[in-house]
PDB file of C-alpha atoms in Angstrom:
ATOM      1  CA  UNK A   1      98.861 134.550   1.102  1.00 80.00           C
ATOM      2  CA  UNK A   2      99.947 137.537   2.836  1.00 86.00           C
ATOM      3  CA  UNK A   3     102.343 139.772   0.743  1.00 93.00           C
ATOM      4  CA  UNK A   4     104.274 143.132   0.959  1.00 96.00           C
ATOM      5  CA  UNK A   5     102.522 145.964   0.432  1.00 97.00           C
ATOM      6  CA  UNK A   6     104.270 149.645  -0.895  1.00 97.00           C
ATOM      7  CA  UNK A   7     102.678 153.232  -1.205  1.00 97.00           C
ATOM      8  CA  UNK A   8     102.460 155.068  -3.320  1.00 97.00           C
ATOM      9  CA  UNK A   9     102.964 152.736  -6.613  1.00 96.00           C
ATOM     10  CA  UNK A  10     104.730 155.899  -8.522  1.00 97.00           C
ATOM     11  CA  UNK A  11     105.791 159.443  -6.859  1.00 97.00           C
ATOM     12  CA  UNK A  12     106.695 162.470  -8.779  1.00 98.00           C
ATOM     13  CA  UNK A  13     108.974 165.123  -6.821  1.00 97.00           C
ATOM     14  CA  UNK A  14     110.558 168.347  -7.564  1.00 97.00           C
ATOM     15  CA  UNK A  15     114.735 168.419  -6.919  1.00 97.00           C
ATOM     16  CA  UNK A  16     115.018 169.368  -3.565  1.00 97.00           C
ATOM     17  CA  UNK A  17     112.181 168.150  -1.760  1.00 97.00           C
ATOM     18  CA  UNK A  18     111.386 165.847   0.564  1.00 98.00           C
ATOM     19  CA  UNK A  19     110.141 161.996   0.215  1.00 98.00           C
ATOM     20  CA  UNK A  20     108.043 159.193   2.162  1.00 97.00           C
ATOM     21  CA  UNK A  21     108.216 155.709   0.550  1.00 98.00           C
ATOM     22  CA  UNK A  22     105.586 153.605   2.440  1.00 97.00           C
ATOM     23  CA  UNK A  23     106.153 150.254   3.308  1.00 97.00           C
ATOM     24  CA  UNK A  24     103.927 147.353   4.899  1.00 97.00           C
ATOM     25  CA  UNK A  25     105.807 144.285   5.785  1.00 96.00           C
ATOM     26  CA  UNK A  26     104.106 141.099   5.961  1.00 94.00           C
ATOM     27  CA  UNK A  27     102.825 140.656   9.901  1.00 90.00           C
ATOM     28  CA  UNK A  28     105.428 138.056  11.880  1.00 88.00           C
ATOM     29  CA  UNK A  29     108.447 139.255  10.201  1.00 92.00           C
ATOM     30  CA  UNK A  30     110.939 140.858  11.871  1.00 89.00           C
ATOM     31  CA  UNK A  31     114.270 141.225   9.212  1.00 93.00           C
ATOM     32  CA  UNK A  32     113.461 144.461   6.966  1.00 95.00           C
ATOM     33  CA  UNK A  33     115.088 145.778   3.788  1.00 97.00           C
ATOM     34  CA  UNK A  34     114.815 148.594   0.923  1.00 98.00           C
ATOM     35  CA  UNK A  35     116.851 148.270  -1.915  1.00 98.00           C
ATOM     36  CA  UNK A  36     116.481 150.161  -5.534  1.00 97.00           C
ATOM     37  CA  UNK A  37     116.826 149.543  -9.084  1.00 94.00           C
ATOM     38  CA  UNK A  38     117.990 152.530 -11.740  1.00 94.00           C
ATOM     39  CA  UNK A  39     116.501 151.812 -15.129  1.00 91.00           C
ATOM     40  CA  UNK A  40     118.684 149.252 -16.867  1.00 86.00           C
ATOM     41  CA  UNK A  41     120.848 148.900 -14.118  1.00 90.00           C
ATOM     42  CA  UNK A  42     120.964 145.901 -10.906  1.00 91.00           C
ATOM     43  CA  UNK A  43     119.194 145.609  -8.150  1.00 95.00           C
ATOM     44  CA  UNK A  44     121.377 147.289  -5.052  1.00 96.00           C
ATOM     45  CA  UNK A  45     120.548 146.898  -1.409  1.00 96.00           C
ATOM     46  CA  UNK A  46     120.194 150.095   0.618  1.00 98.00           C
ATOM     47  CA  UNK A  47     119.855 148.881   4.355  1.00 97.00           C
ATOM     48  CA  UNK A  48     118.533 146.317   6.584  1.00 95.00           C
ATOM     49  CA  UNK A  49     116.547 147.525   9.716  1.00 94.00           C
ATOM     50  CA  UNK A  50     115.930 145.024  12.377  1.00 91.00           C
ATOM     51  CA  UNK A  51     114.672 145.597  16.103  1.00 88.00           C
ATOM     52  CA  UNK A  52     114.368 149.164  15.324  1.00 90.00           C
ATOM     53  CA  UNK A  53     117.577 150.342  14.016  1.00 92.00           C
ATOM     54  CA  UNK A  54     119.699 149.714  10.800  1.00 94.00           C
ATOM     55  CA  UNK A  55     121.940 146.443  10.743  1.00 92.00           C
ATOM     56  CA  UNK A  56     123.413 147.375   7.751  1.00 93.00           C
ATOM     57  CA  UNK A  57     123.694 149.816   5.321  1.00 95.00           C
ATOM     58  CA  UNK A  58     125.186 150.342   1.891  1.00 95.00           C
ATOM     59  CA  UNK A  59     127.236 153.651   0.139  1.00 94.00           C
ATOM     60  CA  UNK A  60     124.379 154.715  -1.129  1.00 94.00           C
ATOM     61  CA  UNK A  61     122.221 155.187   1.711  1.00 96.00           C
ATOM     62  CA  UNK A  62     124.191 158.543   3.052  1.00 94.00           C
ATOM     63  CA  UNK A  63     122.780 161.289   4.927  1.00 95.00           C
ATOM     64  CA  UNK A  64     119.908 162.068   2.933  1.00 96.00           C
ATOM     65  CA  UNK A  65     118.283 158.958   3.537  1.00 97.00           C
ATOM     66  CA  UNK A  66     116.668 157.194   6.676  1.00 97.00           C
ATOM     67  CA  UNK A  67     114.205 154.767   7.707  1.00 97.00           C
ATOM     68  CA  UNK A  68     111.805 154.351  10.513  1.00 94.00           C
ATOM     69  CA  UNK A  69     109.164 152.165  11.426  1.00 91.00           C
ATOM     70  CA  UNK A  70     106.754 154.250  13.036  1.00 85.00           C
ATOM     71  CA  UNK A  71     104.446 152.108  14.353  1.00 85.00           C
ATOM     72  CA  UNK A  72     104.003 148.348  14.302  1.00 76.00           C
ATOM     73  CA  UNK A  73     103.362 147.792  10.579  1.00 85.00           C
ATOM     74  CA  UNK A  74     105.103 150.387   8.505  1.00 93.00           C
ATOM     75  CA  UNK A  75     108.200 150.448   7.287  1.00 96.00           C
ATOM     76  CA  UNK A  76     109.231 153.949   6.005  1.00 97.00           C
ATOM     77  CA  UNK A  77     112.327 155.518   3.815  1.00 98.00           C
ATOM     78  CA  UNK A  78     112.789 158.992   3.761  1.00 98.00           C
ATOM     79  CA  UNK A  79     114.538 160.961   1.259  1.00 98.00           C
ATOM     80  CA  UNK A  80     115.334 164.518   2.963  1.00 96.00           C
ATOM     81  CA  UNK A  81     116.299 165.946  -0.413  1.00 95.00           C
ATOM     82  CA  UNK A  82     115.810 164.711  -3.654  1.00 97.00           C
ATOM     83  CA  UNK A  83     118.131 164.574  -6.249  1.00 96.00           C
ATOM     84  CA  UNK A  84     117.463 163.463 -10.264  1.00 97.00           C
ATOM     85  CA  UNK A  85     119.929 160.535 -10.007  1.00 96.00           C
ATOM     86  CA  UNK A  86     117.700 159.261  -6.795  1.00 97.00           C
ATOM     87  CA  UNK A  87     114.817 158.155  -9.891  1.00 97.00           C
ATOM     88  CA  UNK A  88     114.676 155.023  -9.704  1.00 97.00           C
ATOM     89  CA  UNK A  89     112.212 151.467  -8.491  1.00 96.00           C
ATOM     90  CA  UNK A  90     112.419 151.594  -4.815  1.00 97.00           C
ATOM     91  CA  UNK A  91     111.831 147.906  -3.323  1.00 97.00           C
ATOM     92  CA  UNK A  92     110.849 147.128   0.232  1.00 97.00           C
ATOM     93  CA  UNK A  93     111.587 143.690   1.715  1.00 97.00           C
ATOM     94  CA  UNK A  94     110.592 141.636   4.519  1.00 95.00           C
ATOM     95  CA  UNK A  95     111.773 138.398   6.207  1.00 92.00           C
ATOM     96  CA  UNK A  96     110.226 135.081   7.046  1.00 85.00           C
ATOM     97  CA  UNK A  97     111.955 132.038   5.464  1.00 82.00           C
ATOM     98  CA  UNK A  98     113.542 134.237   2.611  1.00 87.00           C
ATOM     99  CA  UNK A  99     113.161 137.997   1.676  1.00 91.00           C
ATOM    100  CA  UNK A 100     109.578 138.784  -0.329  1.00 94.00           C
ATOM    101  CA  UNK A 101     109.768 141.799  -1.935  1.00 96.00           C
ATOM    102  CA  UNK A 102     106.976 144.322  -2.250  1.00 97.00           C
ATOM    103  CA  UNK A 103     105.736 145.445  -5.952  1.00 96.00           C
ATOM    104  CA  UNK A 104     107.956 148.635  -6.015  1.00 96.00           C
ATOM    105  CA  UNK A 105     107.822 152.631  -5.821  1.00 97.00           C
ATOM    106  CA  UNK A 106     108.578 154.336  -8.905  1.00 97.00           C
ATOM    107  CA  UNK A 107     110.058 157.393  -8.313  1.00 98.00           C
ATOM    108  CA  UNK A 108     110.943 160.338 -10.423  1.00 98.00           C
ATOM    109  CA  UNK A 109     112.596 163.360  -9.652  1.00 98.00           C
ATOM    110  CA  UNK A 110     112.089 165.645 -12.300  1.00 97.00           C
TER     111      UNK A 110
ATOM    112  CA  UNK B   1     133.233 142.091  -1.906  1.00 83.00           C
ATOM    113  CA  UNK B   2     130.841 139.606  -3.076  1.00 88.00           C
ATOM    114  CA  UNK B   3     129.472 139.722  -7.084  1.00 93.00           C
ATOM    115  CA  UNK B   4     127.108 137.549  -9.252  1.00 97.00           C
ATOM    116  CA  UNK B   5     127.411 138.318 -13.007  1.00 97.00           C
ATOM    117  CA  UNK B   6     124.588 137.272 -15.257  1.00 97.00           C
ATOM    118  CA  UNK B   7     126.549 137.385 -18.831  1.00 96.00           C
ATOM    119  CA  UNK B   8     123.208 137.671 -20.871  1.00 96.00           C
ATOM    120  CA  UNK B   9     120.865 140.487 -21.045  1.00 95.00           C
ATOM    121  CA  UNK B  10     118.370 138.799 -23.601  1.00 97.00           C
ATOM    122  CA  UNK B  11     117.928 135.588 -24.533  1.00 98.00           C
ATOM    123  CA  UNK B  12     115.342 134.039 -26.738  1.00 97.00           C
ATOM    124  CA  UNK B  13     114.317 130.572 -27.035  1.00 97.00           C
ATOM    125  CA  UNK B  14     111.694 128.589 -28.807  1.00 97.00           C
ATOM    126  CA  UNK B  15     108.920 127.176 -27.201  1.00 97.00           C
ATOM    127  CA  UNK B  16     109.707 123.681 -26.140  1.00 97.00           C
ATOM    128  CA  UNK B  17     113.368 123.884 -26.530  1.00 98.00           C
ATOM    129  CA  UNK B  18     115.575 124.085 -23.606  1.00 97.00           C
ATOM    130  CA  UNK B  19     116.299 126.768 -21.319  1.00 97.00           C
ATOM    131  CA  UNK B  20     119.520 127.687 -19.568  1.00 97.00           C
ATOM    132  CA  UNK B  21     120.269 131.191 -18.159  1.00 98.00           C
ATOM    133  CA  UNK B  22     124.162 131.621 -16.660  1.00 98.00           C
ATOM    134  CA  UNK B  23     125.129 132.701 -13.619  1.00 98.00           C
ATOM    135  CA  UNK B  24     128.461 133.272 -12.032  1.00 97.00           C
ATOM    136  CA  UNK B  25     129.623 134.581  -8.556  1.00 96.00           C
ATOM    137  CA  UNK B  26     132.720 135.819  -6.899  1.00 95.00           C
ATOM    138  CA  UNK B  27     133.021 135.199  -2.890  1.00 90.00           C
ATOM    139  CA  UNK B  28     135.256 133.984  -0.568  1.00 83.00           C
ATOM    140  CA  UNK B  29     133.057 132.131   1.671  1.00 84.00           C
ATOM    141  CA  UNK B  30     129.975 129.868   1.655  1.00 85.00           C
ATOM    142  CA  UNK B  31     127.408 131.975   0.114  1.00 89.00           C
ATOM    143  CA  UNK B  32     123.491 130.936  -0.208  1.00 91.00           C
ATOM    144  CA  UNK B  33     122.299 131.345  -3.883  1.00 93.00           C
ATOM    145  CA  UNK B  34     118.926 132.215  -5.357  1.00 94.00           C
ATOM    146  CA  UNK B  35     117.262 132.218  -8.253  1.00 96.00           C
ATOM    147  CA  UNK B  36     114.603 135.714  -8.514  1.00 96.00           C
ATOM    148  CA  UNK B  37     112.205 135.967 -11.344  1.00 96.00           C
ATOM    149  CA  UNK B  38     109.988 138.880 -12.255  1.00 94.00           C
ATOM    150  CA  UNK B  39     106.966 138.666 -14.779  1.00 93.00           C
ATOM    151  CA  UNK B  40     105.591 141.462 -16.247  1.00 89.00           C
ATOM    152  CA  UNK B  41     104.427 144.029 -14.023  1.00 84.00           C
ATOM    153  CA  UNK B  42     104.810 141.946 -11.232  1.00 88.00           C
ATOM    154  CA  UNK B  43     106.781 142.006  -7.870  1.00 91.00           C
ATOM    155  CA  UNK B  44     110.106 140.379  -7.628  1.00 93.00           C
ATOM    156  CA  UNK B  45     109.145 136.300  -6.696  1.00 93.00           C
ATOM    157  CA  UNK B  46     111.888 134.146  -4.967  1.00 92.00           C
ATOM    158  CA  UNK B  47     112.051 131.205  -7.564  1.00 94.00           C
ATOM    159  CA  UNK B  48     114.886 128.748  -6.116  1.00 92.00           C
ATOM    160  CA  UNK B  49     117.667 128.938  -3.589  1.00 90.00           C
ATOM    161  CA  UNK B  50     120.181 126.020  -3.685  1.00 86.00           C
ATOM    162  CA  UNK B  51     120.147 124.764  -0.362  1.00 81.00           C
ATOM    163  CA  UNK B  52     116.544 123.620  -1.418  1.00 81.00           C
ATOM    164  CA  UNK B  53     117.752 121.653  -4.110  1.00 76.00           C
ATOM    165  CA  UNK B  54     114.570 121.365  -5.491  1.00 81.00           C
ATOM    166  CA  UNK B  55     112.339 121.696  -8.794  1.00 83.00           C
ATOM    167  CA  UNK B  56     109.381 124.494  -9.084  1.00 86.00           C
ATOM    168  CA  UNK B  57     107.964 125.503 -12.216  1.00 91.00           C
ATOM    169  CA  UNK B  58     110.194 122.820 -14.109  1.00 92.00           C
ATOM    170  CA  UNK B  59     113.510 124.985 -13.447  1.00 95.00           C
ATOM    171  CA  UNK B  60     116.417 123.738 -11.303  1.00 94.00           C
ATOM    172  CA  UNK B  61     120.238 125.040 -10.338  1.00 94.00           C
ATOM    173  CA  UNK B  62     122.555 123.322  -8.960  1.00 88.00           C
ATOM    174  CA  UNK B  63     125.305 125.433  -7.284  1.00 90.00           C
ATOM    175  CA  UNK B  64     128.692 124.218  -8.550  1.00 91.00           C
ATOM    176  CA  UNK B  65     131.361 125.659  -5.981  1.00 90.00           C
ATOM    177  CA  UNK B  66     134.656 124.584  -7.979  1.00 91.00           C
ATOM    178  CA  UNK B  67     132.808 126.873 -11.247  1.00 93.00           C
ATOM    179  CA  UNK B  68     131.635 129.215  -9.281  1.00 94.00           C
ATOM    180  CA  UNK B  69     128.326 128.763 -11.197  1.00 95.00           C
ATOM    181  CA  UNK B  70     124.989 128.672 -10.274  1.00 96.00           C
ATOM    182  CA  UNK B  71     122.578 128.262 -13.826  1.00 97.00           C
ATOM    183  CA  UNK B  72     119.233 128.112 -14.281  1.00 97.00           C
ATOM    184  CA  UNK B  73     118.135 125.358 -16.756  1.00 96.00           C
ATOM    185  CA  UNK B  74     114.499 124.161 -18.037  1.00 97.00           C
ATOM    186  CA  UNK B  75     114.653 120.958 -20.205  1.00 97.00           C
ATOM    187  CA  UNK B  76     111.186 122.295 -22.215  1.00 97.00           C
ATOM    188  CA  UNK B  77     110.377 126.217 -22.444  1.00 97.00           C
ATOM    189  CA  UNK B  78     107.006 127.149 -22.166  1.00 97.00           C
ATOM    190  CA  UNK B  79     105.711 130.595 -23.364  1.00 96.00           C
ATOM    191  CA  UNK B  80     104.195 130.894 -19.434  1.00 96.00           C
ATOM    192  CA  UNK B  81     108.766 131.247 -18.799  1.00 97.00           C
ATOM    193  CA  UNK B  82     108.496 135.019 -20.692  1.00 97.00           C
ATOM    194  CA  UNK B  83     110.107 137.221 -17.622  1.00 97.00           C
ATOM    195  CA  UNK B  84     113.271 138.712 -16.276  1.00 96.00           C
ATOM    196  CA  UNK B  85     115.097 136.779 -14.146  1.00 97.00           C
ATOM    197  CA  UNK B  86     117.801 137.723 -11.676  1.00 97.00           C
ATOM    198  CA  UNK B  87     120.703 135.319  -9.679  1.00 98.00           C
ATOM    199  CA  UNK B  88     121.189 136.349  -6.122  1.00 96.00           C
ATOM    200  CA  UNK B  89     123.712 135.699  -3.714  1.00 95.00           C
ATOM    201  CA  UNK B  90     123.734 136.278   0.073  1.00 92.00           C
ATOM    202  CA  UNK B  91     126.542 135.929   2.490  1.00 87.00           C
ATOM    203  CA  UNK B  92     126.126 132.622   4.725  1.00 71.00           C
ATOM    204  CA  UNK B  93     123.018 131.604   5.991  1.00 63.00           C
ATOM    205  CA  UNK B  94     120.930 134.821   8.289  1.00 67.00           C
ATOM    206  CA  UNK B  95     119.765 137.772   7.425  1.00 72.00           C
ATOM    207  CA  UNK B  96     122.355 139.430   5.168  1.00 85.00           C
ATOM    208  CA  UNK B  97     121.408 141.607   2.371  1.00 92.00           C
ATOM    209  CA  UNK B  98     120.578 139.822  -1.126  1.00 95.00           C
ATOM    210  CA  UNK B  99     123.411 140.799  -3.880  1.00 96.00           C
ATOM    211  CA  UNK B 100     121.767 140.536  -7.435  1.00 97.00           C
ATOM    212  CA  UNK B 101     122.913 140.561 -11.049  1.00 97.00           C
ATOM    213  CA  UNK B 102     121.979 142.466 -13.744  1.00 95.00           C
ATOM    214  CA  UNK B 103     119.546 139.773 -14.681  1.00 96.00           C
ATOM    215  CA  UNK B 104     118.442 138.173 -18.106  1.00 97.00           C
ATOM    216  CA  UNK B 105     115.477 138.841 -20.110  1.00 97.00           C
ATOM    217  CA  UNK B 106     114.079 135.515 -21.139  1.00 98.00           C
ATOM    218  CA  UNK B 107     111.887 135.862 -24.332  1.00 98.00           C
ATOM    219  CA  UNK B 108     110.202 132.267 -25.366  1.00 97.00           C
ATOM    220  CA  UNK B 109     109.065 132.362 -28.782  1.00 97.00           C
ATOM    221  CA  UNK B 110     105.965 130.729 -30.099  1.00 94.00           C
TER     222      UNK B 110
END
């Protein structure tokens, strides 16, 4: 069964720099999503990305964020400069019937 | 704005015994409900959404629009049950972004 697929599993960063979460959505979907999870805290969406631009986005996902999808299978957020309150699970979603969510980026800004 | 509330953090419950895990929501509108569950170290798994009105894994919901409720229940716990599970709610029917509660630790004992 295919699934989503996310790179690296767990990313360490200095404040300040500069972030790639990968993402691989599953083949014939077209709907796209990252949302993250601070320890102990909810799940919260980030954006949506659909026919190569954002459909929606939340407050969180200000100017130091942005997404791309390169080329036909990955699905990218950027971080332009870390911050220590950016640590947290990032999740990447993708859409068929419902969202399936990929197995996470930890990420710690130290 | 939409919000699902999950009143339990932890909840622990013999083997065999039944299982129910609350969930609330606020929204003005139709919304579609889901039921997530993660096991350990594992991705986030779509369990149930209510328009499916159906059974899998021995756990059903049935959304209750006058409550605003949407539980999870199990007539017989099994020890397999041990994860976190988190309610979802998403705008209307398309490709909105998922809203989640906090989510409840479900601990079946031995």
């Amino acid at each position: 069964e295919p699934e989503v697929t996310q790179t690296p599993s767990h990313q360490v960063t200095q404040m300040g720099q500069e972030v790639i979460l990968r993402c691989v959505p599953i083949s014939n979907h077209l709907y796209f999503y990252w949302y993250r999870q601070i320890l102990g805290q909810k799940v919260e969406f980030l954006v949506s990305f659909y026919n190569n631009e954002i459909s929606e986005k939340s407050e969180i996902f200000d100017d130091q964020f942005s997404v791309e999808r390169p080329d036909g299978s990955n699905f990218t957020l950027k971080i332009r400069s870390t911050k220590l309150e950016d640590s947290a699970m990032y999740f990447c979603a993708s859409r068929g019937n419902e969202q399936y969510f990929g197995p996470g980026t930890r990420l710690t800004v130290t | 704005a939409q919000r699902v509330t999950q009143p339990e953090k932890l909840l622990s419950v013999f083997k065999g015994a039944p299982v129910e895990l609350k969930c609330n929501y606020s929204y003005s509108g139709s919304p579609e409900l889901f039921w997530y569950v993660q096991y350990s170290r594992q991705r986030l798994q779509l369990l149930l959404r209510h328009i499916s009105r159906e059974s899998i894994k021995g756990f059903t919901a049935d959304l209750n629009k006058g409550e605003t409720s949407f539980h999870l229940k199990k007539p017989f716990a099994q020890e397999e049950d041990s994860a976190m599970y988190y309610c979802a709610l998403r705008k209307g029917f398309g490709n909105e972004k998922l809203t989640f509660g906090t989510g409840t630790r479900l601990t079946i004992i031995p």
